[in-house]
Short mmCIF file of the C-alpha atoms (twelve columns), coordinates in Angstrom:
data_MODEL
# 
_entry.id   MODEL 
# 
loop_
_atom_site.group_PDB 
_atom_site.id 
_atom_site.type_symbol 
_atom_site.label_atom_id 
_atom_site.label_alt_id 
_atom_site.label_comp_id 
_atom_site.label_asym_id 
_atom_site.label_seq_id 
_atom_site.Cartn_x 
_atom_site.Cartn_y 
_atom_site.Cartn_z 
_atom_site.pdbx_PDB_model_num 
ATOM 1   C CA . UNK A 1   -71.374  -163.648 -188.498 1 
ATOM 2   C CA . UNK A 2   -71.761  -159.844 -187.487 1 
ATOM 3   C CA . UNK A 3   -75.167  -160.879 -184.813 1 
ATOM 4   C CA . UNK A 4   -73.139  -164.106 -183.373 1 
ATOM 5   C CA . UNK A 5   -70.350  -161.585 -182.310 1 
ATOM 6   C CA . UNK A 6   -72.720  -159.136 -181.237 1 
ATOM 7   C CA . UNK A 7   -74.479  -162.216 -179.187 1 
ATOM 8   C CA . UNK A 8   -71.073  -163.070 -178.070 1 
ATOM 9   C CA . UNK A 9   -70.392  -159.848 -177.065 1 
ATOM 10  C CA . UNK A 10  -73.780  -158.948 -175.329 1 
ATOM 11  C CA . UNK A 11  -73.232  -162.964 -172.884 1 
ATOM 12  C CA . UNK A 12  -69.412  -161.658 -172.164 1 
ATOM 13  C CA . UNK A 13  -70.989  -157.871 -170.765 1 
ATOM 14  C CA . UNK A 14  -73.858  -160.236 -168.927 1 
ATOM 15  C CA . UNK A 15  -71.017  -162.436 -167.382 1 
ATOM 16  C CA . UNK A 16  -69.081  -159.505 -166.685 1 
ATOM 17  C CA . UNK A 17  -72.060  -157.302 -164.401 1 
ATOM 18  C CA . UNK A 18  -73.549  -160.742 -163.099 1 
ATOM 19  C CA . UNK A 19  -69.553  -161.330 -161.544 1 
ATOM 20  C CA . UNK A 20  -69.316  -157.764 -160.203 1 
ATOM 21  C CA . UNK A 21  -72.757  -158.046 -158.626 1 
ATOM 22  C CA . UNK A 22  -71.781  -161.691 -157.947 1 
ATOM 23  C CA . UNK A 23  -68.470  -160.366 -156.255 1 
ATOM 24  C CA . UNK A 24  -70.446  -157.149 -154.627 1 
ATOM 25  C CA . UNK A 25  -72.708  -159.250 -152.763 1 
ATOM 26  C CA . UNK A 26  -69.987  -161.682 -150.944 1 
ATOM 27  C CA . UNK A 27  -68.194  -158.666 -149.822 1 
ATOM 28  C CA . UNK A 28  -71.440  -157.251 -148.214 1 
ATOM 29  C CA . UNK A 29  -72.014  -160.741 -146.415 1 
ATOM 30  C CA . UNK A 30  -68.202  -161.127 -145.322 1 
ATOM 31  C CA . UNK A 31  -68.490  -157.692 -143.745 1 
ATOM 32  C CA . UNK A 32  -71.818  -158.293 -142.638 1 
ATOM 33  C CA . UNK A 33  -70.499  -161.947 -141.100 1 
ATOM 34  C CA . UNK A 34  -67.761  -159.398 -139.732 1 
ATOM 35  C CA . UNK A 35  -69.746  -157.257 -138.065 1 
ATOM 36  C CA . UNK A 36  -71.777  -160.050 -136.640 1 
ATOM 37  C CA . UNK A 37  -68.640  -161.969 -135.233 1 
ATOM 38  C CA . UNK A 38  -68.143  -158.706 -132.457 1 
ATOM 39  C CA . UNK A 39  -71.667  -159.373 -131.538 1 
ATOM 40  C CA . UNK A 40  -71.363  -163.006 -130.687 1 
ATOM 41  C CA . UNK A 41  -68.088  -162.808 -129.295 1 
ATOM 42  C CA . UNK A 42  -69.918  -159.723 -126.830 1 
ATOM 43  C CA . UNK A 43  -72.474  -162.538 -126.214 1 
ATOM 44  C CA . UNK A 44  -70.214  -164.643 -125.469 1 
ATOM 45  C CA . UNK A 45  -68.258  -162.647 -122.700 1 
ATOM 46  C CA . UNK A 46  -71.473  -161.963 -120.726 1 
ATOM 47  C CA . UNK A 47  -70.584  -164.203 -117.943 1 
ATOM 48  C CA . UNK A 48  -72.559  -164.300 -115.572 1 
ATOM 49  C CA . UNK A 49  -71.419  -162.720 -112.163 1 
ATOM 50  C CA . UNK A 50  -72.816  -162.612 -109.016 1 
ATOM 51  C CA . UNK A 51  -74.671  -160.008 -107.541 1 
ATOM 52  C CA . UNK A 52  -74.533  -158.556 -110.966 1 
ATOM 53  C CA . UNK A 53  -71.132  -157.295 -111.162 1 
ATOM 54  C CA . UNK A 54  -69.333  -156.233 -113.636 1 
ATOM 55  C CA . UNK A 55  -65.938  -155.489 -112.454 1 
ATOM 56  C CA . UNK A 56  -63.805  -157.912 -110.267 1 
ATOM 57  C CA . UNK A 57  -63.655  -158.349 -106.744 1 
ATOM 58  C CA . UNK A 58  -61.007  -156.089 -105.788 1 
ATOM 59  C CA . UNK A 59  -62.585  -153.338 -107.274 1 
ATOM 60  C CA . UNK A 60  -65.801  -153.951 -105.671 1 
ATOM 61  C CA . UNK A 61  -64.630  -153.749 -102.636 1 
ATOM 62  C CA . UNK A 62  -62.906  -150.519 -103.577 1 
ATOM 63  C CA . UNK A 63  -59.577  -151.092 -104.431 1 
ATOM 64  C CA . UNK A 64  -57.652  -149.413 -101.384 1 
ATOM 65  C CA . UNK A 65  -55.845  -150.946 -98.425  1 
ATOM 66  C CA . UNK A 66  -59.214  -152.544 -96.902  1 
ATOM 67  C CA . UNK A 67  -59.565  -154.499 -100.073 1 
ATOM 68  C CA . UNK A 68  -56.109  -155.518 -100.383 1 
ATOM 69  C CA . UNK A 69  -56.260  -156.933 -96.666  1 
ATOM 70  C CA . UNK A 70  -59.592  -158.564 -97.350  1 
ATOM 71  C CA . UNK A 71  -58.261  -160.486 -100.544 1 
ATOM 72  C CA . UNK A 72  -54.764  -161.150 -98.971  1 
ATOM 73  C CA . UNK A 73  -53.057  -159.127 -100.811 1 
ATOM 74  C CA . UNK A 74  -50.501  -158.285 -98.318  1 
ATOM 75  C CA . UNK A 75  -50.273  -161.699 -96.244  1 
ATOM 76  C CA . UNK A 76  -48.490  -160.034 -93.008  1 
ATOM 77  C CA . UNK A 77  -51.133  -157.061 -92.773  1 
ATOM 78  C CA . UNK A 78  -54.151  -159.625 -93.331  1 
ATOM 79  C CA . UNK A 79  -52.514  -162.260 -90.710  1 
ATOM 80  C CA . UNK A 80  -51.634  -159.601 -87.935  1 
ATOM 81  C CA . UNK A 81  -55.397  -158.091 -88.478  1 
ATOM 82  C CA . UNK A 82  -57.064  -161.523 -88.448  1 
ATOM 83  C CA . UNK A 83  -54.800  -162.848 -85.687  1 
ATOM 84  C CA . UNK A 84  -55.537  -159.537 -83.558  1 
ATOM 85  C CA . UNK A 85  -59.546  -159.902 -83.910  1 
ATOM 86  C CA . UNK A 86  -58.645  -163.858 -82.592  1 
ATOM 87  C CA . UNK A 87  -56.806  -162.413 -79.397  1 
ATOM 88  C CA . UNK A 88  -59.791  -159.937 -78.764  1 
ATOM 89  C CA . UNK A 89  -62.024  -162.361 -78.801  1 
ATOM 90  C CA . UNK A 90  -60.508  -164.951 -76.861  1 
ATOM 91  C CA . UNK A 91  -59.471  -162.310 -74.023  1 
ATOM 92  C CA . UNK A 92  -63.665  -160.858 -74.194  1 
ATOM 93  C CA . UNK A 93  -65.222  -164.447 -74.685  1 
ATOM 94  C CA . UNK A 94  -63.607  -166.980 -73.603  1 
ATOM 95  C CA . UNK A 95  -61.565  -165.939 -70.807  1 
ATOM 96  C CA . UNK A 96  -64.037  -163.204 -69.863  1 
ATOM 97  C CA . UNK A 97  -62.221  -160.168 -70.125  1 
ATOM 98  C CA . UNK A 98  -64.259  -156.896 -69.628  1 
ATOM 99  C CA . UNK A 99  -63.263  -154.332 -71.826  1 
ATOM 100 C CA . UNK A 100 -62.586  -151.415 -69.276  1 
ATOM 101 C CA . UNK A 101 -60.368  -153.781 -67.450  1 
ATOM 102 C CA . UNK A 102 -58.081  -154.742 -70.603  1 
ATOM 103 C CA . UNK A 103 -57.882  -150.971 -71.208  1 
ATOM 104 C CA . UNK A 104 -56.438  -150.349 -67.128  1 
ATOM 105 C CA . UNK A 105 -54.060  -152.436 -67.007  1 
ATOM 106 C CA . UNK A 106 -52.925  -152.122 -70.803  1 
ATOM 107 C CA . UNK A 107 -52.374  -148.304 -69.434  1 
ATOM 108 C CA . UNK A 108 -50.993  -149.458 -65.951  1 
ATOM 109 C CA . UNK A 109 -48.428  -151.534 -67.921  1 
ATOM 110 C CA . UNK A 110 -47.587  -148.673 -70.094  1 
ATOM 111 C CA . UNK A 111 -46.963  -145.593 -67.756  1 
ATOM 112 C CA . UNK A 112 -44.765  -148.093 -65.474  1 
ATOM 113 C CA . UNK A 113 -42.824  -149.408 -68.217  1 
ATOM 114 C CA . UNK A 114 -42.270  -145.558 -69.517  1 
ATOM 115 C CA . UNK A 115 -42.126  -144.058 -66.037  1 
ATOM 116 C CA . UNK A 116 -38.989  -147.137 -64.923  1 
ATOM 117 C CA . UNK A 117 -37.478  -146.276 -68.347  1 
ATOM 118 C CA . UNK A 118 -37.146  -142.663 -67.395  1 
ATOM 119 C CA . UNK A 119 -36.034  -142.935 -64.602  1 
ATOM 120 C CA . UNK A 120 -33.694  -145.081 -65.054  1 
ATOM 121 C CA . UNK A 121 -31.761  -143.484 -68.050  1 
ATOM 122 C CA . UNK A 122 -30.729  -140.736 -65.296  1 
ATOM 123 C CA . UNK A 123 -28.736  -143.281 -63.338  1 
ATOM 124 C CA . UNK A 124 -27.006  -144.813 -66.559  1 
ATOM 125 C CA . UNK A 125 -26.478  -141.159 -68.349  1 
ATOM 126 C CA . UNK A 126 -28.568  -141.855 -71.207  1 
ATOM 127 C CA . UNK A 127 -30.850  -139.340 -72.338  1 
ATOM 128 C CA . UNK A 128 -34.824  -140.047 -71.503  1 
ATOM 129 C CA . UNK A 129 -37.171  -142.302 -74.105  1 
ATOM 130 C CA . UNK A 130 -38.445  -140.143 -76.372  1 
ATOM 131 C CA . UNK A 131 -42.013  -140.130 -76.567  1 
ATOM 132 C CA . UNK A 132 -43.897  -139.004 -79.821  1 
ATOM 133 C CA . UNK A 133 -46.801  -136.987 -79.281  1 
ATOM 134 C CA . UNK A 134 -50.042  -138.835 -80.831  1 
ATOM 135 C CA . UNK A 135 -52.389  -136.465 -82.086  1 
ATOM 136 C CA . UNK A 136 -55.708  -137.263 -83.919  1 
ATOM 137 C CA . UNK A 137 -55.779  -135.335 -87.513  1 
ATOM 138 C CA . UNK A 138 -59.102  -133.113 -88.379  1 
ATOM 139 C CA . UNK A 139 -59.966  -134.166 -92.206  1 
ATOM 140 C CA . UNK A 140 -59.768  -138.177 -92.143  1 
ATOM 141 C CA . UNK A 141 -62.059  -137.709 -88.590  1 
ATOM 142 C CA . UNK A 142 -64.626  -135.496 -91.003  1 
ATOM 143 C CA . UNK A 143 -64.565  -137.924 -93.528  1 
ATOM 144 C CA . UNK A 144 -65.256  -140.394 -91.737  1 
ATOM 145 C CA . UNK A 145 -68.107  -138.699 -90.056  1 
ATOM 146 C CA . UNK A 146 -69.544  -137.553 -93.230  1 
ATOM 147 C CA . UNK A 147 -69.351  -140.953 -95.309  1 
ATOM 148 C CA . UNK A 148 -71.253  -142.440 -91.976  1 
ATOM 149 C CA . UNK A 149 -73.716  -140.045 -92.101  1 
ATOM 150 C CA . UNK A 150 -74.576  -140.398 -95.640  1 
ATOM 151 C CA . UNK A 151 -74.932  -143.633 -95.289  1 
ATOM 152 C CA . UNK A 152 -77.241  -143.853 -92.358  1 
ATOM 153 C CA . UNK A 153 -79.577  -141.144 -94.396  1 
ATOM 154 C CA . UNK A 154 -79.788  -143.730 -97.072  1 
ATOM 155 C CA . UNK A 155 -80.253  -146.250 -95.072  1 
ATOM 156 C CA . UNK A 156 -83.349  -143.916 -93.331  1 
ATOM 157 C CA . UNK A 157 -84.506  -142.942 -96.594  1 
ATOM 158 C CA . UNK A 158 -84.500  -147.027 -97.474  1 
ATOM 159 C CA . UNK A 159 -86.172  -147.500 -94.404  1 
ATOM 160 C CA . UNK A 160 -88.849  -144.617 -95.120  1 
ATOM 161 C CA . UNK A 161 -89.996  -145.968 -98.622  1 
ATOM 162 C CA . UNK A 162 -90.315  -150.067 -97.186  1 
ATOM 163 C CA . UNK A 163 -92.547  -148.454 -94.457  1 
ATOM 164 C CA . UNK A 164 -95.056  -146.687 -97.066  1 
ATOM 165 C CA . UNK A 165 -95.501  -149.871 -99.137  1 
ATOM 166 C CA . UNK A 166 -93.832  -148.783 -101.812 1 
ATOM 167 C CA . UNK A 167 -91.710  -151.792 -102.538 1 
ATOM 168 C CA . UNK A 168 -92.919  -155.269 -100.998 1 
ATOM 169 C CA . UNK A 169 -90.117  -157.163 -102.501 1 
ATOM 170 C CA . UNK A 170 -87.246  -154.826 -100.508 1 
ATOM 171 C CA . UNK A 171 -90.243  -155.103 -97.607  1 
ATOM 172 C CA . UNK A 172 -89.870  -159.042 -97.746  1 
ATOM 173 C CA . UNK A 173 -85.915  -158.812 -97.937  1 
ATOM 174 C CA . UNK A 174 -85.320  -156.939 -95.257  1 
ATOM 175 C CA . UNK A 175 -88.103  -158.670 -92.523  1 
ATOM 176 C CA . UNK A 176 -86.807  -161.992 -93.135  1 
ATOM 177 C CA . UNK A 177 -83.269  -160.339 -93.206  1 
ATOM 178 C CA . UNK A 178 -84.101  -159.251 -89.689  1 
ATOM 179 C CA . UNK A 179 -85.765  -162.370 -88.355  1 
ATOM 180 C CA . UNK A 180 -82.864  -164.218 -89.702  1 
ATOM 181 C CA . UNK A 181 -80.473  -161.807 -87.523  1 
ATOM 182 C CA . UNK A 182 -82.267  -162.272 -84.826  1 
ATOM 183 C CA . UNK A 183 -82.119  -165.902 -84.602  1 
ATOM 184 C CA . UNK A 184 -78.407  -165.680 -84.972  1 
ATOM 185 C CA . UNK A 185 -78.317  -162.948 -82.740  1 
ATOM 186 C CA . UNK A 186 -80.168  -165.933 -80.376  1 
ATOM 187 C CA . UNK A 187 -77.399  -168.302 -80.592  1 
ATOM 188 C CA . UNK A 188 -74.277  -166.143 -80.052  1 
ATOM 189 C CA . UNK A 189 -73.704  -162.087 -78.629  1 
ATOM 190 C CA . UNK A 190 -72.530  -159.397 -80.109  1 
ATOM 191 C CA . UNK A 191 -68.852  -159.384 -79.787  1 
ATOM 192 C CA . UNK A 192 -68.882  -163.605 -81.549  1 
ATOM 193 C CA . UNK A 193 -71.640  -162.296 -84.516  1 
ATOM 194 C CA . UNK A 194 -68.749  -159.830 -85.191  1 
ATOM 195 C CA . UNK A 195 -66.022  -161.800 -85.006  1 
ATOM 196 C CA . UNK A 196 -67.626  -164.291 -87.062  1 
ATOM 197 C CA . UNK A 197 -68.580  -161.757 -89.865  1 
ATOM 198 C CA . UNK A 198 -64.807  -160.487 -89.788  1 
ATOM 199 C CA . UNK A 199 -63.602  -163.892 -90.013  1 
ATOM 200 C CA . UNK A 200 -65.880  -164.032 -93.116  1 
ATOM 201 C CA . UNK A 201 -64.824  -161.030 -94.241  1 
ATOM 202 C CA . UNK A 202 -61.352  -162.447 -94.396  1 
ATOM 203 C CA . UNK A 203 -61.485  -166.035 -95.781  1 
ATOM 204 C CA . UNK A 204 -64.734  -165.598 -98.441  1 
ATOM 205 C CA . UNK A 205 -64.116  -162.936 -100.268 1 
ATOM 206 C CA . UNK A 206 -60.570  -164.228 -101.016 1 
ATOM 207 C CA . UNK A 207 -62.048  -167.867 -101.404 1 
ATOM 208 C CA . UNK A 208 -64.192  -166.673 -104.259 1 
ATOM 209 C CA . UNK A 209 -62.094  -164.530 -106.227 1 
ATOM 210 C CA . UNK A 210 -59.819  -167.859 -106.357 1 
ATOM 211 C CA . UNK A 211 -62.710  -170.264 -107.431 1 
ATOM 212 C CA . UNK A 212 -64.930  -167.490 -108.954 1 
ATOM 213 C CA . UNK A 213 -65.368  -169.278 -112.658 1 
ATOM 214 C CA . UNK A 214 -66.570  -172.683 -110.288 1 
ATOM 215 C CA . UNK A 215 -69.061  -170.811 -108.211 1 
ATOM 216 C CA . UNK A 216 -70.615  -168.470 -110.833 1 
ATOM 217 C CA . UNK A 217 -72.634  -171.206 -112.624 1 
ATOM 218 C CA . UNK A 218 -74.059  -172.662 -109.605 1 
ATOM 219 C CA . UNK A 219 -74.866  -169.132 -108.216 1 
ATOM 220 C CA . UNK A 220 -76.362  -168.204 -112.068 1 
ATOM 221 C CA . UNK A 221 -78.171  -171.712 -111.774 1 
ATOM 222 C CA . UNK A 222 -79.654  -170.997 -107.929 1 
ATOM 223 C CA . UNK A 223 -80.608  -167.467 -108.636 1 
ATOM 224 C CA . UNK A 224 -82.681  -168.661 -111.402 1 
ATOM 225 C CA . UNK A 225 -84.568  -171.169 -109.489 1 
ATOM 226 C CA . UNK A 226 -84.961  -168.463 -106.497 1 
ATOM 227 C CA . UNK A 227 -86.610  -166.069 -109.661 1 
ATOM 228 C CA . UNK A 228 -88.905  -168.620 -110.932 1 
ATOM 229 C CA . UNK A 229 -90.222  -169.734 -107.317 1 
ATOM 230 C CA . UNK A 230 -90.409  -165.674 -106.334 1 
ATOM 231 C CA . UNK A 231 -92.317  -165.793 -109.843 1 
ATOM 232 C CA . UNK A 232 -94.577  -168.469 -108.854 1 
ATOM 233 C CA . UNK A 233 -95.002  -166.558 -104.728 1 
ATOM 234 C CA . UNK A 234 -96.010  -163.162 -106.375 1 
ATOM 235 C CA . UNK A 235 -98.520  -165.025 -108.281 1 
ATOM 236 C CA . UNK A 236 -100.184 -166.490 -106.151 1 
ATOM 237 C CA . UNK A 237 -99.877  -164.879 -103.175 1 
ATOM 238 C CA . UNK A 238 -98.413  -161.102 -103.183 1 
ATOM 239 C CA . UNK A 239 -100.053 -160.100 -106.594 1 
ATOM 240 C CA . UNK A 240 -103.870 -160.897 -104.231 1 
ATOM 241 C CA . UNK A 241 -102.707 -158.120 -101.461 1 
ATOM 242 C CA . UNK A 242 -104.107 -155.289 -101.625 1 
ATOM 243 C CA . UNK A 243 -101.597 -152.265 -101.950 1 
ATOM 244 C CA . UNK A 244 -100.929 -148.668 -100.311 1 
ATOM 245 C CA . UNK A 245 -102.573 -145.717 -102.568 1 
ATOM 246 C CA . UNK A 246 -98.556  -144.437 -102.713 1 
ATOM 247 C CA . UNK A 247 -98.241  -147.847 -105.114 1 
ATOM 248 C CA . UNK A 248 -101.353 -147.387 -106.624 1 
ATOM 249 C CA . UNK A 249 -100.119 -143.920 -107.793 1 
ATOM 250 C CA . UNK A 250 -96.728  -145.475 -108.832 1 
ATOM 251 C CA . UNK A 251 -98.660  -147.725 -111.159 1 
# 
C-alpha cells in the first residue's frame, strides 16, 4: 500500500511540472503570436505610395499657403489665382497682348484715376485719397534669393556628376526628359507650357489626393513593369557600355 501511494504521489508531481511547463509554453507562444501581430499589422500598412512617399500630399508640398492653394484648400484664393493665370494668358496669347504694353496703360489708367481723384476732392472739400506707400521688405527678398541659389547649385552639382558618367540611369532620365521638353516646347511657347503646367499644378495634385487609394495600385502595378523592362534594357544593352574610370573607381 505504502509504494502505490508513493506511485500515486510521484504521477500527481509529474502531472503537476508537465502542466506548469504545459502552461509556460502557451504563454511564450501567445506573447510570441503577440509580438508577431505588430509585425504583420506594420506589413500590412506599407501601402504603397507614389514616388515613394511617406507622408501625405499636403505635406509634400510643404504644408504652407502654396500647398493649401494647390490642394484647394481655400477655394476663393485657388479660384482668383487660377482665374488670374486664365486672364494673363488670354490677354498674351490669344489676343496678343505684349507685356510692356499691358504694364503702360495698366499705369496710364492708374495715375489718371489717382491724379482726377485728387483733384477733385479739392472742389468737393474732402480730404485727398490716401495713398499707402509700397515698399519691398529686405529678409523675404534674401530668402528668396538664397533658397534659389541653393537650388540652382544642386541642380549644377546634378548636372556636374551626369556629365562625368557617374550615373547613366539619372544620364538617361534627364536626356529623354529634355528631348521630351523640347518636343513640347515644339508644339506650344513659353508663356502656354507655363500656363499649362500651372493649370496642372492646380487640378492634379488636388485630383489625386481625392482618388489617391484608386491610383496607387495602378501606379505600384506600372512602376513595376517600368523596373522589370529597365531590368531587362540594362541587361542587355547598358550593362555592354563601356564606363568612365570615375565609375570604375566607384565600383
Amino acid at each position: 500500500m505504502a509504494e502505490h501511494e508513493e506511485k500515486k504521489q510521484e504521477e500527481s508531481l509529474m502531472e503537476k511540472i508537465a502542466e506548469k511547463i504545459h502552461g509556460h509554453d502557451s504563454s511564450s507562444s501567445s506573447s510570441d503570436s503577440d509580438d508577431d501581430k505588430p509585425s504583420e499589422s506594420s506589413i500590412k500598412d506599407k501601402v504603397f505610395r507614389l514616388f515613394g512617399r511617406e507622408k501625405p500630399v499636403h505635406h509634400v508640398f510643404g504644408g504652407g499657403k502654396p500647398a493649401d492653394i494647390l490642394l484647394w484648400r481655400n477655394k476663393k484664393i485657388s479660384a482668383g489665382a487660377l482665374g488670374v493665370a486664365t486672364v494673363i494668358w488670354v490677354l498674351f496669347e490669344l489676343l496678343e497682348y505684349h507685356l510692356l504694353t499691358l504694364v503702360c496703360h495698366l499705369l496710364i489708367l492708374a495715375l489718371a484715376l489717382l491724379f482726377l481723384w485728387s483733384n477733385a476732392t479739392q472742389f468737393i472739400n474732402k480730404s485727398t485719397p490716401h495713398i499707402p506707400e509700397v515698399q519691398i521688405p529686405k529678409e523675404p527678398v534674401l530668402e528668396f534669393a538664397m533658397a534659389l541659389r541653393f537650388e540652382i547649385n544642386r541642380a549644377f552639382a546634378v548636372l556636374q556628376d551626369i556629365a562625368l558618367g557617374r550615373d547613366l540611369k539619372m544620364f538617361l532620365s534627364v536626356i529623354a526628359g529634355l528631348w521630351v521638353l523640347s518636343i513640347v516646347g515644339s508644339w506650344c511657347n513659353f508663356l502656354t507650357l507655363f500656363y499649362i503646367v500651372f493649370v496642372l499644378l492646380h487640378t492634379v495634385p488636388v485630383l489625386y489626393e481625392k482618388y489617391e487609394d484608386k491610383v496607387d495600385p495602378f501606379a505600384e502595378k506600372a512602376m513595376h513593369e517600368i523596373k522589370k523592362q529597365y531590368a531587362v534594357f540594362d541587361a542587355k544593352v547598358l550593362s555592354k557600355i563601356p564606363r568612365g574610370p570615375l565609375k570604375q573607381k566607384k565600383d
